[in-house]
mmCIF file of C-alpha atoms in Angstrom:
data_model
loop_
_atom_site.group_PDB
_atom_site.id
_atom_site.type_symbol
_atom_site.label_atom_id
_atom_site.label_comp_id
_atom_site.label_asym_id
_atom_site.label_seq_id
_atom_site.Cartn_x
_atom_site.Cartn_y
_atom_site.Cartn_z
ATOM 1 C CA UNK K 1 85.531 100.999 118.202
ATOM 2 C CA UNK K 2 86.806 103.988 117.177
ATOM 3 C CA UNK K 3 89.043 106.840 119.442
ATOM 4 C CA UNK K 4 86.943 110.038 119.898
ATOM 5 C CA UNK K 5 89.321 112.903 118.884
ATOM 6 C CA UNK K 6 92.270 110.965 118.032
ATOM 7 C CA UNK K 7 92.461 111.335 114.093
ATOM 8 C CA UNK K 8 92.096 115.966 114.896
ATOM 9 C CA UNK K 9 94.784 115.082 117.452
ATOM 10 C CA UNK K 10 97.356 113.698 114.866
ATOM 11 C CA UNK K 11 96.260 115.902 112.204
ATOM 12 C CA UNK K 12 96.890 118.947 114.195
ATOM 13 C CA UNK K 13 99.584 118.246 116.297
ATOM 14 C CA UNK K 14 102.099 115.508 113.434
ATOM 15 C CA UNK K 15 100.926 117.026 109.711
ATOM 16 C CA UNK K 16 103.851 115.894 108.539
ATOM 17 C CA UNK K 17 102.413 111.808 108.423
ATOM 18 C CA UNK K 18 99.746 113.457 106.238
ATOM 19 C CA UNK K 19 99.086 113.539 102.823
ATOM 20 C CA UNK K 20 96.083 114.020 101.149
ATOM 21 C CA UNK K 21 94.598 112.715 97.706
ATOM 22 C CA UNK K 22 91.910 114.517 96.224
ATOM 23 C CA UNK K 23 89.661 113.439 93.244
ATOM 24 C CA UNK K 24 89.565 114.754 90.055
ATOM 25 C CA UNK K 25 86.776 115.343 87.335
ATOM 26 C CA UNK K 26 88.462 114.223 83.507
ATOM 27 C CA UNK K 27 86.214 114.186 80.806
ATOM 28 C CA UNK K 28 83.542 113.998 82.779
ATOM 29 C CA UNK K 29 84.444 111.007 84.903
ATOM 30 C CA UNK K 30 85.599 111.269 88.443
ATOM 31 C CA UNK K 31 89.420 109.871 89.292
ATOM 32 C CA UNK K 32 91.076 109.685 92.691
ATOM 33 C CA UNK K 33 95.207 110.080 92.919
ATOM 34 C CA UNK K 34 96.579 107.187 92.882
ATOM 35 C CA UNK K 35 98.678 106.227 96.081
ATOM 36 C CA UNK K 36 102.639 106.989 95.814
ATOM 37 C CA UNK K 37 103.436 104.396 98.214
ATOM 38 C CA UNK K 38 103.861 100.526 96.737
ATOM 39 C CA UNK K 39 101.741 98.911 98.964
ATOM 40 C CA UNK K 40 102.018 94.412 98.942
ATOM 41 C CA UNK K 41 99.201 93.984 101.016
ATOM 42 C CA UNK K 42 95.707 96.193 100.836
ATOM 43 C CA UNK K 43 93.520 95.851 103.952
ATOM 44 C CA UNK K 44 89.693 96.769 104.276
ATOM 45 C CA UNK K 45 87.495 97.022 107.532
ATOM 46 C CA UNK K 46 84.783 97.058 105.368
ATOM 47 C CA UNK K 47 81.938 98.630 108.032
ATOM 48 C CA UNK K 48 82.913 101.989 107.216
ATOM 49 C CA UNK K 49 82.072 101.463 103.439
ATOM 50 C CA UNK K 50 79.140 99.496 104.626
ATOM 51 C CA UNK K 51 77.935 102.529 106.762
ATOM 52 C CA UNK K 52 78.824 105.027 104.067
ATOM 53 C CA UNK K 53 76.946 103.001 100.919
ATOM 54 C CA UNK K 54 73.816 102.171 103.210
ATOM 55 C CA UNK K 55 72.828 106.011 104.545
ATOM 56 C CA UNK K 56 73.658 107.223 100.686
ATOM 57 C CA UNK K 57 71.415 104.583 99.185
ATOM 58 C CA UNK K 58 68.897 105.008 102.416
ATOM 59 C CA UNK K 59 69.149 108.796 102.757
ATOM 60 C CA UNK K 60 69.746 108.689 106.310
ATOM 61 C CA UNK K 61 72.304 109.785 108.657
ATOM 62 C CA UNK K 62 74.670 112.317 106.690
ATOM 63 C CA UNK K 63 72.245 111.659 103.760
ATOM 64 C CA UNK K 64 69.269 112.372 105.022
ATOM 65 C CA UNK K 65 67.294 114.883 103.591
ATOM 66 C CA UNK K 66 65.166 117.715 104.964
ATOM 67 C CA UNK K 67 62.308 117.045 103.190
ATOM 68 C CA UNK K 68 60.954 114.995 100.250
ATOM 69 C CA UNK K 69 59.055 116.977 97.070
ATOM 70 C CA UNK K 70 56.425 115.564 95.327
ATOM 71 C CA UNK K 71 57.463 112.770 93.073
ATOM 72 C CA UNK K 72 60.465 111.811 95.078
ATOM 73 C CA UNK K 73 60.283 108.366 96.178
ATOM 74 C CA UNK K 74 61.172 107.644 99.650
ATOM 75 C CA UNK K 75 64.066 104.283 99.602
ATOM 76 C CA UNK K 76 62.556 102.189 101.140
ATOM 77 C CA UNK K 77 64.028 98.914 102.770
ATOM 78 C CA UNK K 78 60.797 96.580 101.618
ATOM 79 C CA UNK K 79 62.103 97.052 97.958
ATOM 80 C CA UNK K 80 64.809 94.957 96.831
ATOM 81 C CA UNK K 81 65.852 97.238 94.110
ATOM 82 C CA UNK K 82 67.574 99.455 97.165
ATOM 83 C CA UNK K 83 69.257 96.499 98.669
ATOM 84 C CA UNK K 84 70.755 95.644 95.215
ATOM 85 C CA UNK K 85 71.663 99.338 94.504
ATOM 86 C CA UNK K 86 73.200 99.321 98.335
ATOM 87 C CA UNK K 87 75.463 96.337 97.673
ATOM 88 C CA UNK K 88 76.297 97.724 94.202
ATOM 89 C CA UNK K 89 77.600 101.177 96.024
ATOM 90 C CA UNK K 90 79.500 98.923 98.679
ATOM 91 C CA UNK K 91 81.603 96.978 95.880
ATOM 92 C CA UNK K 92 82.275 100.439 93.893
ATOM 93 C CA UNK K 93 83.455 102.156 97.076
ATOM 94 C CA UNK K 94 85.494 98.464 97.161
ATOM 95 C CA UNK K 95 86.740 99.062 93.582
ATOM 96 C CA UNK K 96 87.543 102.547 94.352
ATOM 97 C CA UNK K 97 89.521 101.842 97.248
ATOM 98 C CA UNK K 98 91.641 99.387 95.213
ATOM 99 C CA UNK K 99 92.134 101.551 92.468
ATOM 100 C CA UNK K 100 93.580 104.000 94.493
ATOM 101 C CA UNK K 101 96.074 101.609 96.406
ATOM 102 C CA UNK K 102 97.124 99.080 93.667
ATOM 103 C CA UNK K 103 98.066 96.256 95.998
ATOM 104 C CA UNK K 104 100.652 94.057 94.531
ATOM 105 C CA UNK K 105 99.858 91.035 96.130
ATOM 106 C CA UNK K 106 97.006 90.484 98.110
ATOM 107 C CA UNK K 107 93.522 92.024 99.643
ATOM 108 C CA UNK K 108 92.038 91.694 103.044
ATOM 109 C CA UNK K 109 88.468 92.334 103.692
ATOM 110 C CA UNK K 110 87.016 91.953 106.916
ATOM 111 C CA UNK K 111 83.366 92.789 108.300
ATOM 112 C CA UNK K 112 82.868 93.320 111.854
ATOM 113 C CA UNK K 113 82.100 89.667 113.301
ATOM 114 C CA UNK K 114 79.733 88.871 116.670
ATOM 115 C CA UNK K 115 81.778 91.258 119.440
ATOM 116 C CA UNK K 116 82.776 90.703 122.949
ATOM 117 C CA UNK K 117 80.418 90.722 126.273
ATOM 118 C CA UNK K 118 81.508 94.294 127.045
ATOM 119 C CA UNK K 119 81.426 95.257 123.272
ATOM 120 C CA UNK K 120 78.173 93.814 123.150
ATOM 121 C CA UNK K 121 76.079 95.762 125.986
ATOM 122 C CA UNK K 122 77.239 98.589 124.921
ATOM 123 C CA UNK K 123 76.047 98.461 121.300
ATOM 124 C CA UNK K 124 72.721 96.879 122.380
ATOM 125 C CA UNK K 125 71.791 99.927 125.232
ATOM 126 C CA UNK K 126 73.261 102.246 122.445
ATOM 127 C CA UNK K 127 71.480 100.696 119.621
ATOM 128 C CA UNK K 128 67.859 100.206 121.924
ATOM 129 C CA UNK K 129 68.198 103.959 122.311
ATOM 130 C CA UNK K 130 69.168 104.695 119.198
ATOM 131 C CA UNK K 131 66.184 102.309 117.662
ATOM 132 C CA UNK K 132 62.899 103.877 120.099
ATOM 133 C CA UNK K 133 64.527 107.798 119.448
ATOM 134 C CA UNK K 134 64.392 106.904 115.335
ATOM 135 C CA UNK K 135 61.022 105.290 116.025
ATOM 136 C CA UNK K 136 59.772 108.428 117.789
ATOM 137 C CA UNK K 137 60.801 110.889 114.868
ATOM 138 C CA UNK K 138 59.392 108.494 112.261
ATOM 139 C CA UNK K 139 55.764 108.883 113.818
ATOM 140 C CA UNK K 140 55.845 112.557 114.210
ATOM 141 C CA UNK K 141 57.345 113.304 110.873
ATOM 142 C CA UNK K 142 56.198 113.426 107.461
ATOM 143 C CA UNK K 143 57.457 109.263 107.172
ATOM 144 C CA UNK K 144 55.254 108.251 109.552
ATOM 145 C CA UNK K 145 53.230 106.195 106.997
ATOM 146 C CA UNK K 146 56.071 104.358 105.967
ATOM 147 C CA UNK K 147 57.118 103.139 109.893
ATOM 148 C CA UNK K 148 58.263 99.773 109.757
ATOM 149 C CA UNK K 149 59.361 99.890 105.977
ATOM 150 C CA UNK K 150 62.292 102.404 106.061
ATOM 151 C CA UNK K 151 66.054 100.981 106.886
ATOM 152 C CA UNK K 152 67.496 100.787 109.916
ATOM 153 C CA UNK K 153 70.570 101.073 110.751
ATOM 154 C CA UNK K 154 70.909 98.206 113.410
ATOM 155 C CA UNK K 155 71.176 96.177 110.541
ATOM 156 C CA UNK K 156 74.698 96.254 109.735
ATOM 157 C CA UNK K 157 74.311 93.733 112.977
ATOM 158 C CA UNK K 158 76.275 90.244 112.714
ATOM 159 C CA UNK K 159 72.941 87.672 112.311
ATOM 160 C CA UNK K 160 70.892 90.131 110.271
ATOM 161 C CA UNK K 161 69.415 88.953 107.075
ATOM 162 C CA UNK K 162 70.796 92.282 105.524
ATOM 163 C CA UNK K 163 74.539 91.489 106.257
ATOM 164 C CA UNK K 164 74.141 88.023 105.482
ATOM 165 C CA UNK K 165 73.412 88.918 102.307
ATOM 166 C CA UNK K 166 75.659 90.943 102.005
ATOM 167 C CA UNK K 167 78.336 88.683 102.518
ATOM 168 C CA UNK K 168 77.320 86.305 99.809
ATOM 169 C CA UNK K 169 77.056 89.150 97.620
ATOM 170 C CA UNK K 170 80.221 90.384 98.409
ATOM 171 C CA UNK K 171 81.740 86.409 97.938
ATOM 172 C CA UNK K 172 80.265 85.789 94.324
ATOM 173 C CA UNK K 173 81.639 89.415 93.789
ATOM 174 C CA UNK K 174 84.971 88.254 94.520
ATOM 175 C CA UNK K 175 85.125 84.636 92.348
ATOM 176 C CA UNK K 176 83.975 86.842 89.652
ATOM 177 C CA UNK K 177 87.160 89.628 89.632
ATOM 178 C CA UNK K 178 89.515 86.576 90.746
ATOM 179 C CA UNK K 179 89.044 85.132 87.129
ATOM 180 C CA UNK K 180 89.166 88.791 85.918
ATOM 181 C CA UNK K 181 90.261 92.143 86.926
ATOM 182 C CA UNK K 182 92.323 90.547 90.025
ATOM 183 C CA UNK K 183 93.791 87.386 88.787
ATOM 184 C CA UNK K 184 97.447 88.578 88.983
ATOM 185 C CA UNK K 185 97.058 89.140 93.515
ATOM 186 C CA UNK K 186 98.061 85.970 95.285
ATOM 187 C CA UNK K 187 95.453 85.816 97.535
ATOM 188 C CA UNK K 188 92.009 87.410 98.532
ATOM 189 C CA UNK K 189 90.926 86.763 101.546
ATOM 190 C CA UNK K 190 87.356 87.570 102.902
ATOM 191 C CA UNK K 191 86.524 87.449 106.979
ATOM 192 C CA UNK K 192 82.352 87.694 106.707
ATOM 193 C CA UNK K 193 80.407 88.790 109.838
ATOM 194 C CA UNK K 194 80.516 84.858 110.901
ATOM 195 C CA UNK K 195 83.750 85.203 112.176
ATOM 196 C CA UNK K 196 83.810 86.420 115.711
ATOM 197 C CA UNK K 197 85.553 89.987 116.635
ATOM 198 C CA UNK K 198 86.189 93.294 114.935
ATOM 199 C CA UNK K 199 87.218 93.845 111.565
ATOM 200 C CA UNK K 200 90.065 95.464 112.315
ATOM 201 C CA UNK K 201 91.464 93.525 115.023
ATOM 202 C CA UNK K 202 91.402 89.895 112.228
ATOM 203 C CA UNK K 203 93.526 92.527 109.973
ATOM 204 C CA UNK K 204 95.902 92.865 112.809
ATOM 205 C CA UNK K 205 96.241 89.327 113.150
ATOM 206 C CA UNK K 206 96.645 88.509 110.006
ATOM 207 C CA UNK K 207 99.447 91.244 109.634
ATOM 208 C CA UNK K 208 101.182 89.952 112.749
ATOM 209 C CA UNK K 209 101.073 86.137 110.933
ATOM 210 C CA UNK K 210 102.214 87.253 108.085
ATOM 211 C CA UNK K 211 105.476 88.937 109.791
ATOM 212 C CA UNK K 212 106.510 86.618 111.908
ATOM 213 C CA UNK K 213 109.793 84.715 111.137
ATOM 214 C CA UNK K 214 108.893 81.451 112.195
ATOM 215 C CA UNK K 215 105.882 81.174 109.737
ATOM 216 C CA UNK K 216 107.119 79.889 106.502
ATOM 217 C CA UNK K 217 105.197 82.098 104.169
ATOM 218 C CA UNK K 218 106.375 84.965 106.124
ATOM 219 C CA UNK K 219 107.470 88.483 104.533
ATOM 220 C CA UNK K 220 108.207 91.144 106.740
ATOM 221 C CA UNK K 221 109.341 93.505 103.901
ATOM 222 C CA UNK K 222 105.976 93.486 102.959
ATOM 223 C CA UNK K 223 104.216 96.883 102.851
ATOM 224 C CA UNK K 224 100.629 97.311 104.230
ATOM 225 C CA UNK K 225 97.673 99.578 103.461
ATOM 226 C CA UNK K 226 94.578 99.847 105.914
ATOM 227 C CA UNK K 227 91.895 101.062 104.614
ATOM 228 C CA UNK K 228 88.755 102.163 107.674
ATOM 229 C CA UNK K 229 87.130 105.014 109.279
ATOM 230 C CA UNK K 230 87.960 104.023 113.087
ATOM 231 C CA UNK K 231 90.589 106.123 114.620
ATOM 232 C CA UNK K 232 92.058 102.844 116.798
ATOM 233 C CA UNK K 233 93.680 101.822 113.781
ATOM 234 C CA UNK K 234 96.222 104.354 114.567
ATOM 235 C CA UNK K 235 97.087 102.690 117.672
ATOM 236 C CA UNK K 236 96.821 99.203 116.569
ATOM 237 C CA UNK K 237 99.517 99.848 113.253
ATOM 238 C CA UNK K 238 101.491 101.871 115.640
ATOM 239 C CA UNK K 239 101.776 98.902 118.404
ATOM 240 C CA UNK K 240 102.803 96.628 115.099
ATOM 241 C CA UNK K 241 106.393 98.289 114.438
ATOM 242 C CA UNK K 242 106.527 98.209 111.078
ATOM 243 C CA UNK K 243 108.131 100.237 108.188
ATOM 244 C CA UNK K 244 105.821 100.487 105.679
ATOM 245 C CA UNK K 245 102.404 100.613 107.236
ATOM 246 C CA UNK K 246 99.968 103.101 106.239
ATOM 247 C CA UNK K 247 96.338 103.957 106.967
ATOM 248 C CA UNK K 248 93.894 105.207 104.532
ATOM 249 C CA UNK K 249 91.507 107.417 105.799
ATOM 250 C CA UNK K 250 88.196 108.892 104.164
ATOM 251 C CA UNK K 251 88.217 112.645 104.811
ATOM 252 C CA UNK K 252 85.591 114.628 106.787
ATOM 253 C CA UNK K 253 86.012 117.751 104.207
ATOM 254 C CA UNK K 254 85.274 115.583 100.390
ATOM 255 C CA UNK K 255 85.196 118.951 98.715
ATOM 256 C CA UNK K 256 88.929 119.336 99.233
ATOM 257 C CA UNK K 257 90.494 115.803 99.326
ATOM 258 C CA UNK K 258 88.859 112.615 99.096
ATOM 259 C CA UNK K 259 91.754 110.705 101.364
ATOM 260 C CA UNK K 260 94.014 110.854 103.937
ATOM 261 C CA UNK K 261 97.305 109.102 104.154
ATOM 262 C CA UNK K 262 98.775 108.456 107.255
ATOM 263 C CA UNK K 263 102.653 107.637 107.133
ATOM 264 C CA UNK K 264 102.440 105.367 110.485
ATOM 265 C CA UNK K 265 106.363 104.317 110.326
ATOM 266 C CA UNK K 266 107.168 108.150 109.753
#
């Protein structure tokens, strides 16, 4: 869950943690800046990609459009070409992300697993609301005769057919690039929606194994990327004391930077 106001907080009030990479057009092909920090270990909680990739392949949310002119074909969820393109988008956001960072030795991806009791009736009352106030503006809009057909956001949902799929997409994705583009990482590890609690709290744990002295494949030298849109990743790197922990961010103004940086040791 994310920290309302927390990100503006830190940008306003600690710019100096900041730095920004902004994308690039070169011969016709868009390029990010690479990160200046080495970074060991690159970690993704993956649900903001998922989020981003579905309401740009859906045209909803900060995609949505005002209106659709003739010949324009609404995406619709019914056609499988638009879950393929969807997953497609997720894995080059992925790519992107990677490219960017450069890990050195491994890559984390976690999806948002089943959530705790409290968690849990709060998303449902939220996502019940949310679900009858979409319904509403589908029937009294010019997508009324497509109710029932058009995707829904409720199903980036641990137990949904979407994210299942998504998950086996996303594991034949990586036993393809572990033969290819990233054979040289040590590991690649992949925590699907099966596995219960948030994304970002398994990439805490997993960073808190990997420090600690008494496990024998420890490394506490090793420098960590997170990559996520959820401002309590701020708190959770800060409460890890580390040196060389940094947060990727995805930034709310794309026609200036792409990224944000944030220095967490600094």
């Amino acid at each position: 869950m994310g920290v309302p106001g927390l990100f503006s907080y830190v940008r306003s009030n600690y710019a100096d943690v900041l730095t920004e990479l902004k994308e690039k057009t070169i011969n016709g092909k868009s390029k990010v800046d690479v990160l200046k920090f080495p970074v060991d270990v690159l970690c993704y909680d993956l649900n903001g990609i998922i989020h981003q990739a579905c309401q740009k392949v859906y045209e909803y949310g900060k995609y949505a459009r005002l209106a659709y002119p003739k010949g324009v074909k609404v995406p619709l969820y019914t056609d499988p070409k638009n879950k393929a393109r969807c997953f497609s988008e997720i894995w080059r956001l992925i790519e992107e992300v990677f490219d960017t960072v450069q890990p050195k030795k491994r890559v984390i991806i976690c999806i948002d697993g089943v959530a705790g009791k409290a968690k849990m009736m709060q998303q449902r009352s939220r996502r019940y609301r949310g679900g009858i106030e979409r319904e509403e503006k589908i029937k009294t809009g010019e997508l009324k005769k497509y109710a029932g057909k058009l995707f829904d956001g409720a199903s980036i949902t641990p137990g949904t057919e979407f994210l299942s799929d998504l998950s086996k997409y996303i594991h034949s994705q990586i036993k393809v690039y572990m033969s290819g583009k990233w054979s040289y990482l040590e590991d690649i590890i992949f925590s699907d929606e099966k596995v219960p609690g948030e994304g970002e709290h398994g990439l805490i744990s997993y960073i808190r194994h990997n420090v600690d002295y008494k496990n024998l494949y420890s490394n506490p030298s090793d420098s960590y990327c997170i990559h996520g849109s959820d401002a309590d990743l701020v708190m959770l790197s800060l409460g890890l004391h580390l040196p060389k922990m940094y947060i990727l961010r995805d930034s709310d103004k794309p026609q200036y930077q792409k990224y944000h940086v944030i220095n967490i040791h600094t």
